[in-house]
Short mmCIF file of C-alpha atoms in Angstrom, two decimals:
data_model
loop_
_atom_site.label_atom_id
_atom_site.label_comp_id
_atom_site.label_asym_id
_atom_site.label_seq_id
_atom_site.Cartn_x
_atom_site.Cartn_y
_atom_site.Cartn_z
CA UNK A 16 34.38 217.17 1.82
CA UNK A 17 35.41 219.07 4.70
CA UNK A 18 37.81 217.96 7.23
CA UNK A 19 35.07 217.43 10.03
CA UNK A 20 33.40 215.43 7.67
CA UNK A 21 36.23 213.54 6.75
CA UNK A 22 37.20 212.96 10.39
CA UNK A 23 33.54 211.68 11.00
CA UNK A 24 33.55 208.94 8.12
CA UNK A 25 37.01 207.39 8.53
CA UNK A 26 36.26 207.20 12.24
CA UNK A 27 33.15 205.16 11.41
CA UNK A 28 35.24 202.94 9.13
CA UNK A 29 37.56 202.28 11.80
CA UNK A 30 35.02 201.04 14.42
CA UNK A 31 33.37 199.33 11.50
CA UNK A 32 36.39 197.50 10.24
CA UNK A 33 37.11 195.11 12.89
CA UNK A 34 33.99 193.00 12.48
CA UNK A 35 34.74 192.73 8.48
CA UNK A 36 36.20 189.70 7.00
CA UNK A 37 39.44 190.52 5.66
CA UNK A 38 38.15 190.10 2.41
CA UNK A 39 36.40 193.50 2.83
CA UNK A 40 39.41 195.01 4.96
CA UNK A 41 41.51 194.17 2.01
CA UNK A 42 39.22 195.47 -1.00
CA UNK A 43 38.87 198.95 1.11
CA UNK A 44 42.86 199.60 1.17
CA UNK A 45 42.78 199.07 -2.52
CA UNK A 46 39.99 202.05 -2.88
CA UNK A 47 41.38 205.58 -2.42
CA UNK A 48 39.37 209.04 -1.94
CA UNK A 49 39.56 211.89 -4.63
CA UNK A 50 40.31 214.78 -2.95
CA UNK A 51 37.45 216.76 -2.28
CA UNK A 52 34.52 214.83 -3.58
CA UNK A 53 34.24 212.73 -0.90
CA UNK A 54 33.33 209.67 -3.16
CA UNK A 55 35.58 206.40 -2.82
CA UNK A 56 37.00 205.19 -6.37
CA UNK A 57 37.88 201.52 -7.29
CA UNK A 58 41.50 200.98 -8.10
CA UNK A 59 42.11 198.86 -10.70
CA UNK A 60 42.76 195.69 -8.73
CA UNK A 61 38.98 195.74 -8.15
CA UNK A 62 38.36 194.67 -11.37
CA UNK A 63 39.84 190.98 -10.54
CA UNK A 64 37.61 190.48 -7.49
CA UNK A 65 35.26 187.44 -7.74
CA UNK A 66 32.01 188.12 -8.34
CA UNK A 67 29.44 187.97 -5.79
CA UNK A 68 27.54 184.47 -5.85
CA UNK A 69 24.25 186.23 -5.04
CA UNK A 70 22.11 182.96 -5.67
CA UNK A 71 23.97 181.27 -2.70
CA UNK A 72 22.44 181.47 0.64
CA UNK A 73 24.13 184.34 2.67
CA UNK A 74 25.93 182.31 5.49
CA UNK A 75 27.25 180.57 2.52
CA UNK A 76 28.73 183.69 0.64
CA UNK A 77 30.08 184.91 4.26
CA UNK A 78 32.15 181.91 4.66
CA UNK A 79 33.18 182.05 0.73
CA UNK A 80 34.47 185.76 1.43
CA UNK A 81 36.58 184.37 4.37
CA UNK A 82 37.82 181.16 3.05
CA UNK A 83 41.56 181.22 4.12
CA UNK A 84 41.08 182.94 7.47
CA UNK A 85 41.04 179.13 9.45
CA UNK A 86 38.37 181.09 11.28
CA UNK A 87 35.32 179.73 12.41
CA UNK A 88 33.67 181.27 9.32
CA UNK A 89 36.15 180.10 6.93
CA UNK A 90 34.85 177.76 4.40
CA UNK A 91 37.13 175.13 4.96
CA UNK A 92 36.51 175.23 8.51
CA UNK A 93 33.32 174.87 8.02
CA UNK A 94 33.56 171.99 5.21
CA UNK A 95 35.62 170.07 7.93
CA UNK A 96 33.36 170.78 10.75
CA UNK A 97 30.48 169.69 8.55
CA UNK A 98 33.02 166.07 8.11
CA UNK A 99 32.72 165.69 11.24
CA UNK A 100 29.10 166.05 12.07
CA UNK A 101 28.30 164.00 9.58
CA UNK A 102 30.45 161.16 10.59
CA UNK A 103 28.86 161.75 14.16
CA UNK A 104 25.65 161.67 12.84
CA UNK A 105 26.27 158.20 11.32
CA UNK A 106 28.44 157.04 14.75
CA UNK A 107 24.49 158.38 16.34
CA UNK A 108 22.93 156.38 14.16
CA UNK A 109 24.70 153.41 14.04
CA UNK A 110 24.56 153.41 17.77
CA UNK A 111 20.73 153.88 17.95
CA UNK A 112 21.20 150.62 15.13
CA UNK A 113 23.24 148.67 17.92
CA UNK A 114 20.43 149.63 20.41
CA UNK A 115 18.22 148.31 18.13
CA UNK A 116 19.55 144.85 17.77
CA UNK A 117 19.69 144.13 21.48
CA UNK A 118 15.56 144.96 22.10
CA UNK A 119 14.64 143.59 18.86
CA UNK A 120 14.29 140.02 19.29
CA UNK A 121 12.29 140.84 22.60
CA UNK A 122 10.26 144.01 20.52
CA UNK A 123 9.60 141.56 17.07
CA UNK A 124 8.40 138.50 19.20
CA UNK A 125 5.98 141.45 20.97
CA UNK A 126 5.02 142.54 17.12
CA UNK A 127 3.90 139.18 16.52
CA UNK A 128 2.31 138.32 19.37
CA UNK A 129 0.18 141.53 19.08
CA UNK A 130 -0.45 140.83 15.87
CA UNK A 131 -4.02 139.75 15.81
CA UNK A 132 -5.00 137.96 12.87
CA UNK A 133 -7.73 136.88 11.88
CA UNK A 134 -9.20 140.43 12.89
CA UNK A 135 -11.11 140.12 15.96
CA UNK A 136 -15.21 141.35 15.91
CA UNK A 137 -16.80 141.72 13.04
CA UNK A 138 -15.22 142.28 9.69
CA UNK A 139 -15.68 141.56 5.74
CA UNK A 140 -12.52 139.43 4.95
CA UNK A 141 -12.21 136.25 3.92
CA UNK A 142 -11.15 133.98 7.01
CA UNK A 143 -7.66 133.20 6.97
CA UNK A 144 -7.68 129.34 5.93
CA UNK A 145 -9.10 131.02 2.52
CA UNK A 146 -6.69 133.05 -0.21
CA UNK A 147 -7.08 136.48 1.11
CA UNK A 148 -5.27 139.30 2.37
CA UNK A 149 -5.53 137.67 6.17
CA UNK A 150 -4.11 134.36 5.25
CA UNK A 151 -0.48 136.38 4.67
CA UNK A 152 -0.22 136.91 8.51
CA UNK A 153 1.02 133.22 9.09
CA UNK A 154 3.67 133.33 6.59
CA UNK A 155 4.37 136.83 8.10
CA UNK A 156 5.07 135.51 11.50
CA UNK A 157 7.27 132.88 10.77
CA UNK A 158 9.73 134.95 8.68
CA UNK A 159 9.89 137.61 11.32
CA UNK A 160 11.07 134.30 13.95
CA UNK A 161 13.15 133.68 11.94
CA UNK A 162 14.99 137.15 11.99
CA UNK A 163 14.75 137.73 15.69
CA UNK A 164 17.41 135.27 16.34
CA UNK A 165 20.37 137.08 13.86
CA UNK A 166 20.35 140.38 16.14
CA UNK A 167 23.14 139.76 18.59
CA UNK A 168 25.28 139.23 15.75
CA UNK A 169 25.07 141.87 14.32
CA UNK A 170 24.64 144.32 17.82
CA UNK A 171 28.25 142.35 18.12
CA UNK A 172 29.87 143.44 14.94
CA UNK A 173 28.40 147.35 15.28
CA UNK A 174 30.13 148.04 18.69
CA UNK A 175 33.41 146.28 17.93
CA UNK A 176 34.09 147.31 14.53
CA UNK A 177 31.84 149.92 12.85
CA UNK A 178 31.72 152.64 16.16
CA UNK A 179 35.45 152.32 16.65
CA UNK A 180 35.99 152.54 13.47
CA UNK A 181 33.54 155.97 12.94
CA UNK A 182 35.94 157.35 16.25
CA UNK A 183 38.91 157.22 14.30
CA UNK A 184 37.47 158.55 11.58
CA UNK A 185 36.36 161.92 13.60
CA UNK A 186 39.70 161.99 15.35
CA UNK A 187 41.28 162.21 11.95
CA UNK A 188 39.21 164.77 10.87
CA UNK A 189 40.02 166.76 14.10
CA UNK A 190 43.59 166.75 13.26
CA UNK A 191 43.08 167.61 9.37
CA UNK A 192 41.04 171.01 10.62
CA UNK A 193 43.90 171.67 13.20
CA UNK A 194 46.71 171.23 10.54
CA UNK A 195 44.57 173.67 8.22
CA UNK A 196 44.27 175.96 11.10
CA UNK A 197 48.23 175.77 12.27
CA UNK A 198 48.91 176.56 8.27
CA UNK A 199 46.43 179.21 7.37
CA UNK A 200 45.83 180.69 10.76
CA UNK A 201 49.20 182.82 11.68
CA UNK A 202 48.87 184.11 7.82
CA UNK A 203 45.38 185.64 8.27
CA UNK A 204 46.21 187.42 11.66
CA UNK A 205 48.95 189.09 10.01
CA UNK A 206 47.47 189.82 6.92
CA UNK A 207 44.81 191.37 8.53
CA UNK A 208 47.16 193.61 11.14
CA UNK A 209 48.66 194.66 7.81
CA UNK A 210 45.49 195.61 6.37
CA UNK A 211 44.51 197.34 9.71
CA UNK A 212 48.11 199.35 9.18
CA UNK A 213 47.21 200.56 5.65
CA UNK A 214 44.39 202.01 7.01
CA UNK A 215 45.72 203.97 9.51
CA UNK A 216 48.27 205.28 7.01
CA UNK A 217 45.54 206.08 4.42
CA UNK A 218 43.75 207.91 7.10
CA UNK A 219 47.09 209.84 7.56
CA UNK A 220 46.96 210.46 4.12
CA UNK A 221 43.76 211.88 3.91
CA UNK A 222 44.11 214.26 6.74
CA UNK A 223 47.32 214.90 5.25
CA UNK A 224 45.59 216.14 2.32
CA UNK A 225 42.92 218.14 3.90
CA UNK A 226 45.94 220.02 6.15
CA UNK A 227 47.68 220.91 2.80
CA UNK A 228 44.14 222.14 1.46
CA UNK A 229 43.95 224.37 4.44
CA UNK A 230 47.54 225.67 4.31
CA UNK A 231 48.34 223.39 7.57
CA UNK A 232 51.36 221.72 6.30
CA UNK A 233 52.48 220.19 9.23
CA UNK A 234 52.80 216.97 7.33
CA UNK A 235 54.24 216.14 4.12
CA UNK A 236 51.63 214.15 2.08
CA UNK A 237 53.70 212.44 -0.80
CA UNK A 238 55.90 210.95 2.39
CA UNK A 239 52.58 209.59 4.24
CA UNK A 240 51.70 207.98 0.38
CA UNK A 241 55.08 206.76 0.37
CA UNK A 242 54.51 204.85 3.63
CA UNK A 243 50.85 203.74 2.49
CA UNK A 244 52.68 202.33 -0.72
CA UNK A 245 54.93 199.86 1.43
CA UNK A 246 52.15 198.87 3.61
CA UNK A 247 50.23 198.06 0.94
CA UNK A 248 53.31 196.15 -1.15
CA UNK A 249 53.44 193.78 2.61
CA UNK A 250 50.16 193.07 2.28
CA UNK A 251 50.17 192.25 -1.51
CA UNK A 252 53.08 189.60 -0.30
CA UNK A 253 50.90 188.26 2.60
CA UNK A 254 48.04 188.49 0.35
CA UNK A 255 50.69 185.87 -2.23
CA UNK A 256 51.50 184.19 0.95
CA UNK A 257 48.38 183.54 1.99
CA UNK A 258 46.83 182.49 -1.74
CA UNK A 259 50.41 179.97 -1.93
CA UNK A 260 49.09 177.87 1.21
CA UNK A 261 45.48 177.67 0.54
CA UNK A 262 46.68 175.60 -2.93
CA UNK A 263 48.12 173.81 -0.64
CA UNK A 264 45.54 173.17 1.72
CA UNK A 265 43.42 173.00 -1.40
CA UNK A 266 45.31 169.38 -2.79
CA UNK A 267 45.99 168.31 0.49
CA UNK A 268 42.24 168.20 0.94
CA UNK A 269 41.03 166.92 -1.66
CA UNK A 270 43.36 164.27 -1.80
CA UNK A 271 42.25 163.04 2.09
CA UNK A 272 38.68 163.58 1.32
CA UNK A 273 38.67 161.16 -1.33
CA UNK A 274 40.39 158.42 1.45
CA UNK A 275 37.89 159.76 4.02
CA UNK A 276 35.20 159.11 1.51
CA UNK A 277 36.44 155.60 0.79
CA UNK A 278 36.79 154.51 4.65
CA UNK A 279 33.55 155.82 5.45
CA UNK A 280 32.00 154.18 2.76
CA UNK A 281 34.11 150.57 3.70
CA UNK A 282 32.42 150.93 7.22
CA UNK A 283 29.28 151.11 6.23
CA UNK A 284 29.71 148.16 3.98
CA UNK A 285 31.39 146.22 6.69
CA UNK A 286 28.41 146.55 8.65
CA UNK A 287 25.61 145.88 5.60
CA UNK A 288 27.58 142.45 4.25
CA UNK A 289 26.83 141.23 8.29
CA UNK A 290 23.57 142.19 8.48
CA UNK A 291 23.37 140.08 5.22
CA UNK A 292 25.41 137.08 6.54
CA UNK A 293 22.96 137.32 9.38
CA UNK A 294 19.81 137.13 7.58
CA UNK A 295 21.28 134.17 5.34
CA UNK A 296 19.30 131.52 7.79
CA UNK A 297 16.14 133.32 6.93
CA UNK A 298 16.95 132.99 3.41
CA UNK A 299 14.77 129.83 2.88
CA UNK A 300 11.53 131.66 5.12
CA UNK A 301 11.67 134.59 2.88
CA UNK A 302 11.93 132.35 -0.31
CA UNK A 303 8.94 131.00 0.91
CA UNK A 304 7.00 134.09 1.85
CA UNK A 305 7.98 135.55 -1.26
CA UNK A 306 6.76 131.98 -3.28
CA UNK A 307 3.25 132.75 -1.38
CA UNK A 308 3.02 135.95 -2.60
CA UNK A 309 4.37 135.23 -6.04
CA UNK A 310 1.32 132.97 -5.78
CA UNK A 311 -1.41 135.26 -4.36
CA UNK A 312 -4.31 135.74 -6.08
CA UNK A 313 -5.22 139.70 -5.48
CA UNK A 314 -8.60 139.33 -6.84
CA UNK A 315 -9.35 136.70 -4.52
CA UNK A 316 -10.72 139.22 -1.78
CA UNK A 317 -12.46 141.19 -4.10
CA UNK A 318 -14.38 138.59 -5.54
CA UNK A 319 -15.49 136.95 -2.07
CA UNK A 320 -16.63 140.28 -0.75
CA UNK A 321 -18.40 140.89 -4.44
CA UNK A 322 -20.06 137.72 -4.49
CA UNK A 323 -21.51 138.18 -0.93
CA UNK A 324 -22.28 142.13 -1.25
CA UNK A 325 -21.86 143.02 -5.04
CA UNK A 326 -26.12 143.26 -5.09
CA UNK A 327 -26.15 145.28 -2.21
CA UNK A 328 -23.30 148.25 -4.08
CA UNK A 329 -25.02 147.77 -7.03
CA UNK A 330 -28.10 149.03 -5.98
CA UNK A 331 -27.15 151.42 -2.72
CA UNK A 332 -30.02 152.45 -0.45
CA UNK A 333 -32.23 150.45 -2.51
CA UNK A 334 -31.81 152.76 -5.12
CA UNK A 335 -32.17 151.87 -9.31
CA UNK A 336 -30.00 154.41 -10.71
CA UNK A 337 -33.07 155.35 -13.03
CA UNK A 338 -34.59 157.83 -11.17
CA UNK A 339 -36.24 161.21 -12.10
CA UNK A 340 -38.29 164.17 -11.50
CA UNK A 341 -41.61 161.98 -12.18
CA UNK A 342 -40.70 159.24 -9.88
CA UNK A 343 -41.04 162.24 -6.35
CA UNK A 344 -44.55 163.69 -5.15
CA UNK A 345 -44.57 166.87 -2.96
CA UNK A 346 -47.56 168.50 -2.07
CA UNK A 347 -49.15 170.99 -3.97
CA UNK A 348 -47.59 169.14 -7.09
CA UNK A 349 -50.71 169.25 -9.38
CA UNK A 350 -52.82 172.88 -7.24
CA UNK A 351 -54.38 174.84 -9.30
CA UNK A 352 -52.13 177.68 -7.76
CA UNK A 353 -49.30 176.32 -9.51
CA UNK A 354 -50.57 175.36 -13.21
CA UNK A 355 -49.20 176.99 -16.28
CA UNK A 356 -51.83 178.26 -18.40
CA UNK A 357 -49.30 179.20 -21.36
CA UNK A 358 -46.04 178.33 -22.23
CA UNK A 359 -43.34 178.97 -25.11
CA UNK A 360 -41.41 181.12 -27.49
CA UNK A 361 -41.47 184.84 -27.49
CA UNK A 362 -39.20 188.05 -28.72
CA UNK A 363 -39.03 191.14 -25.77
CA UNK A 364 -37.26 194.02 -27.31
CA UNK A 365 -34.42 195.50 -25.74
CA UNK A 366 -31.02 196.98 -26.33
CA UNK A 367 -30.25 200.70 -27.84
CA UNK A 368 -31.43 199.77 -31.28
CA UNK A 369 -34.31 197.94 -29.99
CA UNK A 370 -34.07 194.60 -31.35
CA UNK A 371 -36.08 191.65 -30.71
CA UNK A 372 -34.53 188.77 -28.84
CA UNK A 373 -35.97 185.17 -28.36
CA UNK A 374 -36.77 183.95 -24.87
CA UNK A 375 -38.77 181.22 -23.45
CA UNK A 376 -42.06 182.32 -21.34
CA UNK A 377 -44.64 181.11 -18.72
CA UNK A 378 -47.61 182.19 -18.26
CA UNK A 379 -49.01 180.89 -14.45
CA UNK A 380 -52.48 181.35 -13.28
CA UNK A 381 -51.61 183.64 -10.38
CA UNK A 382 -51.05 185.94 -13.38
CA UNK A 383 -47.12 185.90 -13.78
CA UNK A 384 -45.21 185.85 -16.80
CA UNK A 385 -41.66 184.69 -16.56
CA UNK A 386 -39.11 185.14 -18.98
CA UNK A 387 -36.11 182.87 -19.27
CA UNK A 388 -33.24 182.88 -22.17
CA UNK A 389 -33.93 179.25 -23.32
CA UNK A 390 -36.48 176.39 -22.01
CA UNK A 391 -33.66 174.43 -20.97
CA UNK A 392 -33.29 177.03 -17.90
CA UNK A 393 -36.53 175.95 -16.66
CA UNK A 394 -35.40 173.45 -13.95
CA UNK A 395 -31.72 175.43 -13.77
CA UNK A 396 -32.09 178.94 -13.15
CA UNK A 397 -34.53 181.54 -11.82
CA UNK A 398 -36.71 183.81 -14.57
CA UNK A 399 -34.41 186.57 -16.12
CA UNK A 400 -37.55 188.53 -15.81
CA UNK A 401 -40.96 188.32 -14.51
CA UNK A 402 -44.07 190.22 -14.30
CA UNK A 403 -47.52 190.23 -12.01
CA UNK A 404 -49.42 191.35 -14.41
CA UNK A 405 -52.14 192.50 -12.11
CA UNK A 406 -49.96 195.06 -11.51
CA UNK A 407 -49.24 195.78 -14.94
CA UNK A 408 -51.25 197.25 -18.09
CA UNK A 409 -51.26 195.00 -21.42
CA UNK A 410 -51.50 196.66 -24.25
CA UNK A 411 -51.72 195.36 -28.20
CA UNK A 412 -49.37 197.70 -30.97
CA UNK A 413 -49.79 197.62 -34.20
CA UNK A 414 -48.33 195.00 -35.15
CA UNK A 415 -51.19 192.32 -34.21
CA UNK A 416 -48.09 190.12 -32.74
CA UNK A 417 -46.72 193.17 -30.68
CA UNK A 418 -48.26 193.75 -26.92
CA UNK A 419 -46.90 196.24 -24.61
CA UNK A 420 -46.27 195.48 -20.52
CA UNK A 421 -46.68 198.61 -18.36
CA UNK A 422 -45.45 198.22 -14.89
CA UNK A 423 -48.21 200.95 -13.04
CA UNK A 424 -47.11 202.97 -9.87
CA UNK A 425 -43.14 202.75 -11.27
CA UNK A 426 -41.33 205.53 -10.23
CA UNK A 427 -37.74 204.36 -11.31
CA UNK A 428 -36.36 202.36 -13.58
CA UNK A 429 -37.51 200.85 -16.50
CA UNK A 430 -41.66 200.60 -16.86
CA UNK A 431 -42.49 199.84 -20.13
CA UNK A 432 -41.62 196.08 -21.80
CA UNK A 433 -42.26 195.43 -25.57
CA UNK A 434 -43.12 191.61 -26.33
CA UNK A 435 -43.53 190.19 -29.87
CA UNK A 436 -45.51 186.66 -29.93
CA UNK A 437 -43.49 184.14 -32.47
CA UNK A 438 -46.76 183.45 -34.08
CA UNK A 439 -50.64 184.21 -34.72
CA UNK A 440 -51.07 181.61 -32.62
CA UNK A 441 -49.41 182.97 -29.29
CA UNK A 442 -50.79 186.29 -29.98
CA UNK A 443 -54.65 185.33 -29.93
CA UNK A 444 -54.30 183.38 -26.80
#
């Protein structure tokens, strides 16, 4: 590789570089270029890299390859950030829960009221002083009463204890990502000025190398390496550094993750055990509602629609479920046009050896002969074959049982047809 050429790719490196993560700043200062071939060789500190989680989604592997940078695309950042939504999404939702509570009694009495049973108009239940599915509604109602008066207690305890509690609860986790941040942060922007440093000595280096090539030693080379070799020994120590505090971090995490865990989980359960104390007066109105049920007969419906329309599905349309082809008339059924003057088993001959092969034919008195595989393809399928033979010439062969069907006027294809009759019989009609 030329010097031009060399010029050309570490300047693309360089404008490259500053949107890697440092992960990928760091792995190119530990690859060096073979003089002359132009191809970049791994070091052996390559072979301790993790390997690449392909299976993860890539946003995912982008914030694994930057996990100590207390960037927005670390992974920690992002694992707190995520804390924090989530806790907002349950500080939303317990909200929209208080919000609930103060239209409900107003929204359930509306519910009942608007719900109309016995069905209006014409239906086929049974009416609701019978078992049956519309007898339930009563029981229904009064439960749901019953629960409409319970809501302001609990609309009480969700503003006063469970949001406030969900607020201090993000405002820890606010802290906890700036602490990370203060920790990791000043390491990553100097690891990766070091790492921008290293390159700008390796690129010394390499034009350096291409000067001494040339016999333009304005430069000594082994000095420029000398230099790359401390750069690269302060970055191995930030590199330590930086590794040291994201243990840290690392512990420190998943110790307060566990407590977040906990406290996020006691709020919730703060606010289910009053919901239950507040549905404890409706206690006796659900025991009821579920003794009704317990008692409901489920074939009851059934059976009172059956008994006054079970004659009426059993025979749909007026319909016997025992009907066939000799039970319909259609015109023309019985025309002379359309009688069969002979009927059954015959052997054509076909195939490179010329076998003969059963079939099943009609004879019709327009003068057709069809030819199907079986009998049983009578009412299925369309003839296989089928002849007018009034345009054909009939022939007898030797065979007594042997006639021969040639189509006249064929130009193409196939003309001649050799039949075999399965018996005397068929061949003297």
């Amino acid at each position: 590789m030329g010097l031009s050429s060399a010029s050309r790719r570490l300047k693309t490196m360089r404008n490259k570089r500053g949107s890697l993560p440092i992960g990928t700043i760091v792995d190119n200062a530990g690859r060096t270029f073979a003089a002359g071939d132009g191809h970049a060789h791994t070091s052996p500190r390559d072979s301790s890299s993790p390997p690449v989680l392909s299976a993860l989604p890539s946003d995912v592997s982008t914030r694994i390859s930057m996990t100590g940078s207390a960037t927005q695309d670390d992974l920690v950042v992002y694992r707190l950030n995520s804390w924090r939504n989530l806790v907002k999404e349950y500080t939303d939702y317990f909200e929209a829960f208080a919000s609930v509570q103060k239209a409900s009694k107003k929204a359930l009495d509306k519910a009942v009221g608007d719900f109309s049973v016995p069905l209006k108009g014409e239906h086929c239940f049974a009416g609701v002083e019978h078992d049956g599915v519309q007898q339930m509604s009563a029981q229904l109602r009064d439960m749901h009463r019953m629960y409409s008066t319970q809501y302001a207690r609990v609309d009480q305890h969700t503003e006063t204890n469970t949001l406030r509690q969900l607020d201090a609860l993000r405002s820890e986790i606010k802290d906890s990502l700036k602490e990370y941040t203060d920790h990791l942060g000043p390491i990553y922007r100097r690891l990766r000025k070091q790492a921008k440093e290293v390159e700008d000595y390796k690129e010394k280096l390499v034009h350096a190398v291409e000067a001494y090539k040339t016999w333009h030693r304005s430069h000594d080379a082994w000095l420029i390496q000398q230099q790359v070799r401390r750069e690269l020994t302060r970055q191995a120590e930030l590199e330590n550094a930086l590794v040291k505090a994201m243990r840290a971090e690392h512990q420190r995490l998943i110790r307060w993750e566990a407590s977040l865990s906990e406290r996020l989980r006691d709020v919730v359960a703060s606010t289910m055990v009053c919901e239950r104390d507040s549905l404890q007066t409706t206690l006796s109105s659900i025991g009821d509602t579920l003794g009704f049920l317990g008692r409901f007969d489920t074939h009851a419906e059934s059976r009172s629609f059956d008994e006054r329309f079970g004659s009426v599905l059993n025979a749909p349309m007026g319909l016997t479920g025992n009907s066939s082809l000799a039970d319909y008339d259609f015109m023309h059924r019985d025309s002379e046009a359309t009688t069969v003057l002979l009927e059954g088993q015959i052997e054509r001959q076909s195939g490179v050896i010329k076998r003969f092969y059963p079939e099943y034919a009609v004879l019709t008195s327009q003068g057709y002969l069809h030819c199907y595989a079986e009998q049983s393809d009578l009412l299925e399928r369309n003839p296989e074959t089928s002849f007018h033979l009034f345009d054909c010439t009939v022939s007898t062969l030797d065979d007594v049982r042997s006639f021969m069907v040639t189509i006249d006027k064929m130009k193409l294809g196939r003309s001649k047809y050799t039949f075999r009759c399965a018996d005397q019989a068929g061949a003297d009609h």
